Short mmCIF file of N, CA, C and O in Angstrom, two decimals:
data_model
loop_
_atom_site.label_atom_id
_atom_site.label_comp_id
_atom_site.label_asym_id
_atom_site.label_seq_id
_atom_site.Cartn_x
_atom_site.Cartn_y
_atom_site.Cartn_z
N UNK Q 19 0.84 -1.17 0.00
CA UNK Q 19 0.00 0.00 0.00
C UNK Q 19 0.89 1.24 0.00
O UNK Q 19 1.95 1.24 0.60
N UNK Q 20 0.40 2.26 -0.65
CA UNK Q 20 1.07 3.55 -0.68
C UNK Q 20 0.28 4.50 0.22
O UNK Q 20 -0.95 4.50 0.19
N UNK Q 21 1.01 5.29 1.00
CA UNK Q 21 0.37 6.26 1.88
C UNK Q 21 0.92 7.64 1.59
O UNK Q 21 2.12 7.79 1.33
N UNK Q 22 0.06 8.64 1.65
CA UNK Q 22 0.48 10.02 1.46
C UNK Q 22 -0.37 10.95 2.30
O UNK Q 22 -1.55 10.67 2.54
N UNK Q 23 0.24 12.03 2.76
CA UNK Q 23 -0.48 13.03 3.56
C UNK Q 23 0.15 14.39 3.32
O UNK Q 23 1.38 14.51 3.31
N UNK Q 24 -0.69 15.42 3.12
CA UNK Q 24 -0.14 16.77 2.97
C UNK Q 24 -0.93 17.82 3.76
O UNK Q 24 -0.72 19.00 3.56
N UNK Q 25 -1.80 17.39 4.65
CA UNK Q 25 -2.51 18.30 5.54
C UNK Q 25 -2.34 17.87 6.98
O UNK Q 25 -2.23 16.67 7.27
N UNK Q 26 -2.35 18.82 7.88
CA UNK Q 26 -2.23 18.52 9.30
C UNK Q 26 -0.84 18.04 9.66
O UNK Q 26 0.15 18.38 9.00
N UNK Q 27 -0.75 17.23 10.70
CA UNK Q 27 0.52 16.64 11.12
C UNK Q 27 0.77 15.43 10.22
O UNK Q 27 0.36 14.31 10.51
N UNK Q 28 1.41 15.69 9.10
CA UNK Q 28 1.56 14.69 8.05
C UNK Q 28 2.22 13.40 8.54
O UNK Q 28 1.74 12.30 8.27
N UNK Q 29 3.31 13.54 9.27
CA UNK Q 29 4.02 12.36 9.75
C UNK Q 29 3.16 11.56 10.73
O UNK Q 29 3.09 10.33 10.66
N UNK Q 30 2.48 12.25 11.61
CA UNK Q 30 1.60 11.58 12.56
C UNK Q 30 0.45 10.88 11.83
O UNK Q 30 0.07 9.76 12.19
N UNK Q 31 -0.10 11.53 10.80
CA UNK Q 31 -1.19 10.91 10.03
C UNK Q 31 -0.72 9.61 9.38
O UNK Q 31 -1.46 8.62 9.37
N UNK Q 32 0.49 9.61 8.83
CA UNK Q 32 1.04 8.39 8.22
C UNK Q 32 1.20 7.31 9.29
O UNK Q 32 0.80 6.16 9.09
N UNK Q 33 1.77 7.67 10.42
CA UNK Q 33 2.00 6.69 11.49
C UNK Q 33 0.68 6.13 12.02
O UNK Q 33 0.57 4.93 12.28
N UNK Q 34 -0.32 7.00 12.19
CA UNK Q 34 -1.63 6.53 12.64
C UNK Q 34 -2.27 5.60 11.62
O UNK Q 34 -2.89 4.60 11.97
N UNK Q 35 -2.13 5.93 10.35
CA UNK Q 35 -2.68 5.07 9.29
C UNK Q 35 -2.00 3.70 9.31
O UNK Q 35 -2.68 2.67 9.20
N UNK Q 36 -0.69 3.66 9.49
CA UNK Q 36 0.03 2.39 9.54
C UNK Q 36 -0.43 1.57 10.74
O UNK Q 36 -0.64 0.36 10.63
N UNK Q 37 -0.62 2.23 11.87
CA UNK Q 37 -1.13 1.54 13.06
C UNK Q 37 -2.50 0.95 12.79
O UNK Q 37 -2.78 -0.21 13.14
N UNK Q 38 -3.37 1.72 12.15
CA UNK Q 38 -4.72 1.22 11.88
C UNK Q 38 -4.71 0.12 10.81
O UNK Q 38 -5.52 -0.80 10.87
N UNK Q 39 -3.80 0.21 9.85
CA UNK Q 39 -3.66 -0.89 8.88
C UNK Q 39 -3.31 -2.17 9.62
O UNK Q 39 -3.90 -3.23 9.35
N UNK Q 40 -2.38 -2.09 10.56
CA UNK Q 40 -2.01 -3.28 11.34
C UNK Q 40 -3.20 -3.85 12.11
O UNK Q 40 -3.36 -5.06 12.20
N UNK Q 41 -4.02 -2.97 12.65
CA UNK Q 41 -5.16 -3.41 13.46
C UNK Q 41 -6.33 -3.92 12.61
O UNK Q 41 -6.97 -4.90 12.98
N UNK Q 42 -6.62 -3.25 11.50
CA UNK Q 42 -7.83 -3.56 10.74
C UNK Q 42 -7.59 -4.48 9.54
O UNK Q 42 -8.52 -5.17 9.11
N UNK Q 43 -6.38 -4.47 9.00
CA UNK Q 43 -6.11 -5.25 7.79
C UNK Q 43 -5.21 -6.44 8.09
O UNK Q 43 -5.48 -7.55 7.68
N UNK Q 44 -4.14 -6.19 8.82
CA UNK Q 44 -3.22 -7.26 9.19
C UNK Q 44 -1.86 -6.68 9.50
O UNK Q 44 -1.59 -5.51 9.20
N UNK Q 45 -1.00 -7.49 10.09
CA UNK Q 45 0.31 -6.98 10.52
C UNK Q 45 1.10 -6.37 9.36
O UNK Q 45 1.16 -6.92 8.28
N UNK Q 46 1.69 -5.22 9.64
CA UNK Q 46 2.58 -4.58 8.67
C UNK Q 46 3.94 -5.26 8.83
O UNK Q 46 4.55 -5.18 9.90
N UNK Q 47 4.38 -5.93 7.78
CA UNK Q 47 5.62 -6.71 7.85
C UNK Q 47 6.81 -5.97 7.26
O UNK Q 47 7.96 -6.32 7.54
N UNK Q 48 6.56 -4.97 6.42
CA UNK Q 48 7.63 -4.13 5.89
C UNK Q 48 7.10 -2.71 5.74
O UNK Q 48 5.94 -2.50 5.37
N UNK Q 49 7.99 -1.76 6.01
CA UNK Q 49 7.62 -0.35 5.92
C UNK Q 49 8.81 0.44 5.39
O UNK Q 49 9.93 0.25 5.82
N UNK Q 50 8.52 1.33 4.44
CA UNK Q 50 9.58 2.18 3.88
C UNK Q 50 9.87 3.34 4.81
O UNK Q 50 9.13 3.60 5.76
N UNK Q 51 10.92 4.04 4.49
CA UNK Q 51 11.18 5.32 5.15
C UNK Q 51 10.15 6.33 4.67
O UNK Q 51 9.47 6.12 3.66
N UNK Q 52 10.02 7.42 5.41
CA UNK Q 52 9.13 8.50 5.00
C UNK Q 52 9.86 9.38 3.99
O UNK Q 52 11.05 9.64 4.12
N UNK Q 53 9.13 9.84 2.99
CA UNK Q 53 9.69 10.61 1.89
C UNK Q 53 8.87 11.88 1.71
O UNK Q 53 7.65 11.80 1.61
N UNK Q 54 9.52 13.03 1.69
CA UNK Q 54 8.81 14.30 1.45
C UNK Q 54 8.85 14.60 -0.04
O UNK Q 54 9.91 14.55 -0.66
N UNK Q 55 7.68 14.90 -0.60
CA UNK Q 55 7.58 15.12 -2.04
C UNK Q 55 6.64 16.28 -2.35
O UNK Q 55 5.78 16.64 -1.55
N UNK Q 56 6.79 16.81 -3.55
CA UNK Q 56 5.89 17.84 -4.05
C UNK Q 56 4.57 17.20 -4.47
O UNK Q 56 4.53 16.01 -4.80
N UNK Q 57 3.49 17.94 -4.46
CA UNK Q 57 2.21 17.41 -4.95
C UNK Q 57 2.34 16.95 -6.40
O UNK Q 57 3.13 17.50 -7.17
N UNK Q 58 1.58 15.93 -6.74
CA UNK Q 58 1.57 15.38 -8.10
C UNK Q 58 0.15 15.48 -8.64
O UNK Q 58 -0.80 15.08 -8.00
N UNK Q 59 0.01 16.08 -9.81
CA UNK Q 59 -1.29 16.14 -10.46
C UNK Q 59 -2.14 17.34 -10.08
O UNK Q 59 -3.25 17.49 -10.59
N UNK Q 60 -1.62 18.18 -9.17
CA UNK Q 60 -2.33 19.40 -8.79
C UNK Q 60 -1.35 20.34 -8.11
O UNK Q 60 -0.28 19.93 -7.68
N UNK Q 61 -1.72 21.61 -8.03
CA UNK Q 61 -0.87 22.61 -7.38
C UNK Q 61 -1.30 22.80 -5.93
O UNK Q 61 -2.50 22.88 -5.65
N UNK Q 62 -0.32 22.87 -5.05
CA UNK Q 62 -0.58 23.12 -3.63
C UNK Q 62 0.71 23.60 -2.98
O UNK Q 62 1.80 23.19 -3.37
N UNK Q 63 0.56 24.45 -1.99
CA UNK Q 63 1.72 24.89 -1.21
C UNK Q 63 2.13 23.82 -0.20
O UNK Q 63 3.20 23.92 0.40
N UNK Q 64 1.31 22.81 -0.01
CA UNK Q 64 1.54 21.77 0.99
C UNK Q 64 2.25 20.57 0.39
O UNK Q 64 1.71 19.92 -0.50
N UNK Q 65 3.46 20.28 0.88
CA UNK Q 65 4.18 19.10 0.40
C UNK Q 65 3.65 17.85 1.09
O UNK Q 65 3.01 17.92 2.14
N UNK Q 66 3.93 16.72 0.48
CA UNK Q 66 3.46 15.43 0.99
C UNK Q 66 4.55 14.72 1.76
O UNK Q 66 5.74 14.89 1.51
N UNK Q 67 4.12 13.89 2.68
CA UNK Q 67 4.93 12.83 3.26
C UNK Q 67 4.35 11.55 2.66
O UNK Q 67 3.14 11.33 2.70
N UNK Q 68 5.22 10.71 2.07
CA UNK Q 68 4.79 9.46 1.45
C UNK Q 68 5.53 8.30 2.08
O UNK Q 68 6.64 8.45 2.58
N UNK Q 69 4.91 7.12 2.01
CA UNK Q 69 5.51 5.90 2.50
C UNK Q 69 4.83 4.73 1.81
O UNK Q 69 3.78 4.90 1.17
N UNK Q 70 5.41 3.55 1.96
CA UNK Q 70 4.79 2.32 1.48
C UNK Q 70 4.90 1.27 2.56
O UNK Q 70 5.88 1.25 3.32
N UNK Q 71 3.88 0.43 2.64
CA UNK Q 71 3.89 -0.67 3.60
C UNK Q 71 3.42 -1.94 2.92
O UNK Q 71 2.68 -1.91 1.94
N UNK Q 72 3.86 -3.06 3.48
CA UNK Q 72 3.39 -4.37 3.08
C UNK Q 72 2.72 -4.99 4.29
O UNK Q 72 3.31 -5.03 5.38
N UNK Q 73 1.51 -5.46 4.11
CA UNK Q 73 0.74 -6.03 5.20
C UNK Q 73 0.34 -7.46 4.86
O UNK Q 73 0.03 -7.76 3.70
N UNK Q 74 0.36 -8.33 5.85
CA UNK Q 74 -0.20 -9.68 5.68
C UNK Q 74 -1.67 -9.62 6.05
O UNK Q 74 -2.03 -9.01 7.06
N UNK Q 75 -2.50 -10.22 5.22
CA UNK Q 75 -3.93 -10.14 5.49
C UNK Q 75 -4.66 -11.38 5.01
O UNK Q 75 -4.21 -12.05 4.07
N UNK Q 76 -5.77 -11.66 5.64
CA UNK Q 76 -6.68 -12.70 5.18
C UNK Q 76 -7.89 -12.08 4.49
O UNK Q 76 -8.78 -12.78 4.03
N UNK Q 77 -7.90 -10.74 4.42
CA UNK Q 77 -9.01 -10.04 3.79
C UNK Q 77 -8.91 -10.12 2.27
O UNK Q 77 -7.82 -10.21 1.71
N UNK Q 78 -10.05 -10.04 1.61
CA UNK Q 78 -10.08 -9.97 0.15
C UNK Q 78 -9.65 -8.58 -0.28
O UNK Q 78 -9.67 -7.63 0.52
N UNK Q 79 -9.28 -8.40 -1.55
CA UNK Q 79 -8.96 -7.04 -2.02
C UNK Q 79 -10.09 -6.05 -1.75
O UNK Q 79 -9.83 -4.91 -1.35
N UNK Q 80 -11.33 -6.43 -1.95
CA UNK Q 80 -12.47 -5.54 -1.70
C UNK Q 80 -12.54 -5.17 -0.22
O UNK Q 80 -12.78 -4.02 0.13
N UNK Q 81 -12.31 -6.14 0.66
CA UNK Q 81 -12.33 -5.87 2.10
C UNK Q 81 -11.17 -4.94 2.49
O UNK Q 81 -11.34 -4.07 3.36
N UNK Q 82 -10.02 -5.11 1.86
CA UNK Q 82 -8.89 -4.22 2.12
C UNK Q 82 -9.25 -2.80 1.68
O UNK Q 82 -9.00 -1.83 2.40
N UNK Q 83 -9.84 -2.66 0.50
CA UNK Q 83 -10.27 -1.34 0.03
C UNK Q 83 -11.23 -0.70 1.02
O UNK Q 83 -11.07 0.47 1.39
N UNK Q 84 -12.23 -1.45 1.46
CA UNK Q 84 -13.19 -0.90 2.43
C UNK Q 84 -12.50 -0.47 3.72
O UNK Q 84 -12.80 0.60 4.27
N UNK Q 85 -11.54 -1.26 4.18
CA UNK Q 85 -10.81 -0.92 5.40
C UNK Q 85 -9.97 0.33 5.21
O UNK Q 85 -9.93 1.21 6.08
N UNK Q 86 -9.28 0.45 4.06
CA UNK Q 86 -8.45 1.64 3.84
C UNK Q 86 -9.33 2.89 3.75
O UNK Q 86 -8.94 3.94 4.26
N UNK Q 87 -10.49 2.77 3.15
CA UNK Q 87 -11.38 3.93 3.08
C UNK Q 87 -11.92 4.30 4.46
O UNK Q 87 -12.07 5.48 4.77
N UNK Q 88 -12.17 3.30 5.30
CA UNK Q 88 -12.58 3.59 6.69
C UNK Q 88 -11.46 4.32 7.44
O UNK Q 88 -11.71 5.27 8.18
N UNK Q 89 -10.22 3.87 7.24
CA UNK Q 89 -9.08 4.51 7.89
C UNK Q 89 -8.96 5.96 7.42
O UNK Q 89 -8.76 6.87 8.23
N UNK Q 90 -9.10 6.19 6.13
CA UNK Q 90 -9.03 7.55 5.59
C UNK Q 90 -10.09 8.44 6.24
O UNK Q 90 -9.80 9.56 6.65
N UNK Q 91 -11.31 7.93 6.33
CA UNK Q 91 -12.39 8.73 6.96
C UNK Q 91 -12.09 9.00 8.44
O UNK Q 91 -12.29 10.11 8.92
N UNK Q 92 -11.60 7.99 9.14
CA UNK Q 92 -11.27 8.14 10.56
C UNK Q 92 -10.22 9.23 10.77
O UNK Q 92 -10.28 9.98 11.73
N UNK Q 93 -9.28 9.33 9.82
CA UNK Q 93 -8.20 10.31 9.93
C UNK Q 93 -8.54 11.64 9.27
O UNK Q 93 -7.68 12.50 9.11
N UNK Q 94 -9.81 11.82 8.89
CA UNK Q 94 -10.26 13.14 8.46
C UNK Q 94 -10.41 13.37 6.98
O UNK Q 94 -10.71 14.48 6.55
N UNK Q 95 -10.24 12.34 6.17
CA UNK Q 95 -10.42 12.55 4.72
C UNK Q 95 -11.91 12.51 4.41
O UNK Q 95 -12.60 11.54 4.70
N UNK Q 96 -12.39 13.58 3.81
CA UNK Q 96 -13.82 13.68 3.52
C UNK Q 96 -14.14 13.62 2.04
O UNK Q 96 -15.29 13.47 1.66
N UNK Q 97 -13.11 13.73 1.19
CA UNK Q 97 -13.34 13.81 -0.25
C UNK Q 97 -12.33 12.93 -0.98
O UNK Q 97 -11.14 13.00 -0.70
N UNK Q 98 -12.81 12.09 -1.88
CA UNK Q 98 -11.94 11.26 -2.70
C UNK Q 98 -11.66 11.98 -4.02
O UNK Q 98 -12.48 12.74 -4.51
N UNK Q 99 -10.50 11.71 -4.60
CA UNK Q 99 -10.16 12.25 -5.91
C UNK Q 99 -10.98 11.51 -6.96
O UNK Q 99 -11.14 10.30 -6.90
N UNK Q 100 -11.53 12.27 -7.91
CA UNK Q 100 -12.29 11.66 -8.99
C UNK Q 100 -11.91 12.29 -10.32
O UNK Q 100 -11.61 13.48 -10.38
N UNK Q 101 -11.90 11.48 -11.35
CA UNK Q 101 -11.63 11.96 -12.71
C UNK Q 101 -10.34 12.78 -12.81
O UNK Q 101 -10.30 13.79 -13.50
N UNK Q 102 -9.31 12.36 -12.09
CA UNK Q 102 -8.03 13.06 -12.17
C UNK Q 102 -7.99 14.39 -11.46
O UNK Q 102 -7.04 15.15 -11.61
N UNK Q 103 -9.00 14.70 -10.66
CA UNK Q 103 -9.03 15.94 -9.89
C UNK Q 103 -8.51 15.64 -8.48
O UNK Q 103 -9.23 15.07 -7.66
N UNK Q 104 -7.27 16.02 -8.23
CA UNK Q 104 -6.64 15.75 -6.94
C UNK Q 104 -6.71 16.99 -6.06
O UNK Q 104 -6.88 18.10 -6.54
N UNK Q 105 -6.55 16.78 -4.75
CA UNK Q 105 -6.65 17.88 -3.79
C UNK Q 105 -5.85 17.54 -2.54
O UNK Q 105 -5.42 16.40 -2.36
N UNK Q 106 -5.65 18.54 -1.70
CA UNK Q 106 -4.98 18.32 -0.43
C UNK Q 106 -5.76 17.31 0.40
O UNK Q 106 -6.99 17.24 0.32
N UNK Q 107 -5.03 16.55 1.22
CA UNK Q 107 -5.71 15.55 2.04
C UNK Q 107 -4.87 15.17 3.26
O UNK Q 107 -3.64 15.12 3.17
N UNK Q 108 -5.53 14.86 4.36
CA UNK Q 108 -4.80 14.45 5.56
C UNK Q 108 -4.21 13.05 5.43
O UNK Q 108 -3.21 12.73 6.08
N UNK Q 109 -4.81 12.21 4.57
CA UNK Q 109 -4.28 10.86 4.34
C UNK Q 109 -4.85 10.33 3.03
O UNK Q 109 -5.99 10.63 2.67
N UNK Q 110 -4.02 9.58 2.35
CA UNK Q 110 -4.44 8.86 1.14
C UNK Q 110 -3.80 7.49 1.22
O UNK Q 110 -2.59 7.39 1.48
N UNK Q 111 -4.58 6.45 1.04
CA UNK Q 111 -4.06 5.09 1.06
C UNK Q 111 -4.49 4.41 -0.24
O UNK Q 111 -5.68 4.34 -0.54
N UNK Q 112 -3.51 3.94 -1.00
CA UNK Q 112 -3.79 3.24 -2.25
C UNK Q 112 -3.26 1.82 -2.17
O UNK Q 112 -2.13 1.59 -1.71
N UNK Q 113 -4.06 0.88 -2.66
CA UNK Q 113 -3.60 -0.50 -2.79
C UNK Q 113 -2.79 -0.57 -4.08
O UNK Q 113 -3.31 -0.27 -5.16
N UNK Q 114 -1.53 -0.93 -3.97
CA UNK Q 114 -0.66 -1.00 -5.14
C UNK Q 114 -0.67 -2.40 -5.75
O UNK Q 114 -0.84 -2.56 -6.95
N UNK Q 115 -0.43 -3.37 -4.90
CA UNK Q 115 -0.32 -4.77 -5.32
C UNK Q 115 -1.02 -5.64 -4.28
O UNK Q 115 -1.13 -5.25 -3.11
N UNK Q 116 -1.46 -6.80 -4.72
CA UNK Q 116 -2.04 -7.79 -3.80
C UNK Q 116 -1.59 -9.15 -4.31
O UNK Q 116 -2.19 -9.70 -5.23
N UNK Q 117 -0.49 -9.65 -3.73
CA UNK Q 117 0.14 -10.87 -4.23
C UNK Q 117 0.28 -10.74 -5.75
O UNK Q 117 0.74 -9.73 -6.23
N UNK Q 118 -0.14 -11.76 -6.48
CA UNK Q 118 -0.07 -11.71 -7.94
C UNK Q 118 -1.44 -11.47 -8.56
O UNK Q 118 -1.63 -11.66 -9.77
N UNK Q 119 -2.40 -11.08 -7.75
CA UNK Q 119 -3.77 -10.88 -8.24
C UNK Q 119 -3.86 -9.69 -9.18
O UNK Q 119 -3.14 -8.71 -9.05
N UNK Q 120 -4.79 -9.81 -10.12
CA UNK Q 120 -5.17 -8.70 -10.96
C UNK Q 120 -6.67 -8.48 -10.77
O UNK Q 120 -7.45 -9.44 -10.85
N UNK Q 121 -7.03 -7.25 -10.48
CA UNK Q 121 -8.43 -6.88 -10.27
C UNK Q 121 -8.71 -5.70 -11.18
O UNK Q 121 -7.91 -4.77 -11.25
N UNK Q 122 -9.84 -5.74 -11.88
CA UNK Q 122 -10.20 -4.63 -12.75
C UNK Q 122 -11.69 -4.35 -12.59
O UNK Q 122 -12.52 -4.86 -13.34
N UNK Q 123 -12.00 -3.56 -11.57
CA UNK Q 123 -13.37 -3.15 -11.27
C UNK Q 123 -13.43 -1.63 -11.34
O UNK Q 123 -12.40 -0.97 -11.26
N UNK Q 124 -14.61 -1.07 -11.49
CA UNK Q 124 -14.69 0.40 -11.63
C UNK Q 124 -13.98 1.18 -10.52
O UNK Q 124 -13.36 2.21 -10.79
N UNK Q 125 -14.04 0.69 -9.29
CA UNK Q 125 -13.45 1.43 -8.17
C UNK Q 125 -12.25 0.73 -7.54
O UNK Q 125 -11.77 1.14 -6.48
N UNK Q 126 -11.76 -0.34 -8.18
CA UNK Q 126 -10.62 -1.08 -7.63
C UNK Q 126 -9.85 -1.73 -8.77
O UNK Q 126 -10.36 -2.64 -9.44
N UNK Q 127 -8.63 -1.22 -9.00
CA UNK Q 127 -7.76 -1.79 -10.02
C UNK Q 127 -6.43 -2.15 -9.37
O UNK Q 127 -5.78 -1.31 -8.75
N UNK Q 128 -6.07 -3.42 -9.49
CA UNK Q 128 -4.82 -3.93 -8.94
C UNK Q 128 -4.14 -4.75 -10.03
O UNK Q 128 -4.80 -5.61 -10.62
N UNK Q 129 -2.87 -4.50 -10.32
CA UNK Q 129 -1.99 -3.49 -9.73
C UNK Q 129 -2.50 -2.07 -10.00
O UNK Q 129 -3.20 -1.83 -10.98
N UNK Q 130 -2.09 -1.17 -9.12
CA UNK Q 130 -2.53 0.23 -9.26
C UNK Q 130 -2.12 0.75 -10.64
O UNK Q 130 -0.95 0.64 -11.02
N UNK Q 131 -3.07 1.31 -11.39
CA UNK Q 131 -2.78 1.65 -12.78
C UNK Q 131 -1.79 2.79 -12.99
O UNK Q 131 -1.23 2.91 -14.08
N UNK Q 132 -1.54 3.61 -11.98
CA UNK Q 132 -0.66 4.77 -12.17
C UNK Q 132 0.63 4.70 -11.36
O UNK Q 132 1.39 5.66 -11.34
N UNK Q 133 0.87 3.59 -10.68
CA UNK Q 133 2.03 3.56 -9.79
C UNK Q 133 3.35 3.74 -10.53
O UNK Q 133 4.27 4.35 -10.00
N UNK Q 134 3.44 3.24 -11.75
CA UNK Q 134 4.71 3.35 -12.49
C UNK Q 134 4.98 4.76 -12.99
O UNK Q 134 6.08 5.05 -13.45
N UNK Q 135 4.01 5.65 -12.90
CA UNK Q 135 4.17 7.05 -13.31
C UNK Q 135 4.59 7.94 -12.15
O UNK Q 135 4.86 9.13 -12.36
N UNK Q 136 4.63 7.40 -10.96
CA UNK Q 136 4.78 8.22 -9.76
C UNK Q 136 6.01 7.82 -8.96
O UNK Q 136 6.01 6.80 -8.28
N UNK Q 137 7.04 8.65 -9.03
CA UNK Q 137 8.26 8.35 -8.29
C UNK Q 137 8.02 8.31 -6.79
O UNK Q 137 8.64 7.54 -6.07
N UNK Q 138 7.06 9.12 -6.30
CA UNK Q 138 6.76 9.13 -4.87
C UNK Q 138 6.13 7.82 -4.42
O UNK Q 138 6.06 7.54 -3.22
N UNK Q 139 5.68 7.01 -5.35
CA UNK Q 139 5.19 5.66 -5.05
C UNK Q 139 6.31 4.64 -5.27
O UNK Q 139 6.54 3.77 -4.43
N UNK Q 140 7.00 4.75 -6.38
CA UNK Q 140 8.02 3.76 -6.73
C UNK Q 140 9.19 3.74 -5.77
O UNK Q 140 9.71 2.66 -5.43
N UNK Q 141 9.63 4.91 -5.32
CA UNK Q 141 10.79 4.94 -4.42
C UNK Q 141 10.50 4.22 -3.10
O UNK Q 141 11.26 3.32 -2.72
N UNK Q 142 9.41 4.55 -2.38
CA UNK Q 142 9.13 3.80 -1.15
C UNK Q 142 8.82 2.32 -1.43
O UNK Q 142 9.24 1.44 -0.68
N UNK Q 143 8.12 2.05 -2.53
CA UNK Q 143 7.79 0.66 -2.87
C UNK Q 143 9.05 -0.16 -3.08
O UNK Q 143 9.14 -1.32 -2.65
N UNK Q 144 10.06 0.42 -3.72
CA UNK Q 144 11.30 -0.31 -3.98
C UNK Q 144 12.00 -0.71 -2.69
O UNK Q 144 12.76 -1.68 -2.66
N UNK Q 145 11.74 0.01 -1.61
CA UNK Q 145 12.36 -0.30 -0.32
C UNK Q 145 11.74 -1.53 0.34
O UNK Q 145 12.38 -2.16 1.18
N UNK Q 146 10.50 -1.86 -0.02
CA UNK Q 146 9.81 -2.94 0.69
C UNK Q 146 9.56 -4.19 -0.15
O UNK Q 146 9.13 -5.20 0.36
N UNK Q 147 9.83 -4.11 -1.46
CA UNK Q 147 9.59 -5.27 -2.32
C UNK Q 147 10.72 -6.26 -2.13
O UNK Q 147 11.88 -5.90 -2.13
N UNK Q 148 10.34 -7.50 -1.98
CA UNK Q 148 11.36 -8.57 -1.82
C UNK Q 148 11.66 -9.22 -3.14
O UNK Q 148 10.86 -9.35 -3.99
#
């Protein structure tokens, strides 16, 4: 999973999200360093803190998506990006990969379709991939 935050206490939001991932989805077995990056896809004065984590889970991809969205809401995210319209947010959690599964649903695509375009995703991901 990829995590990003550019509002509020960004580092704390990332750490709280990782804690909740461990509690609601499954143990986090690998975690990247935190990376500060410029916004991607929109203009903002607020820089991001990004990270990637690998979690062990017995949940289905759909259940993981529901859990990540619950975590986002718990941490104050009230609006999702749609149609390429991005905005500032206290937390963003994206499912990048799920074992070797491929999912192609309107609201869930795995592998994440844009991860290879985003250095702020690839750099942390490269730290945790075995």
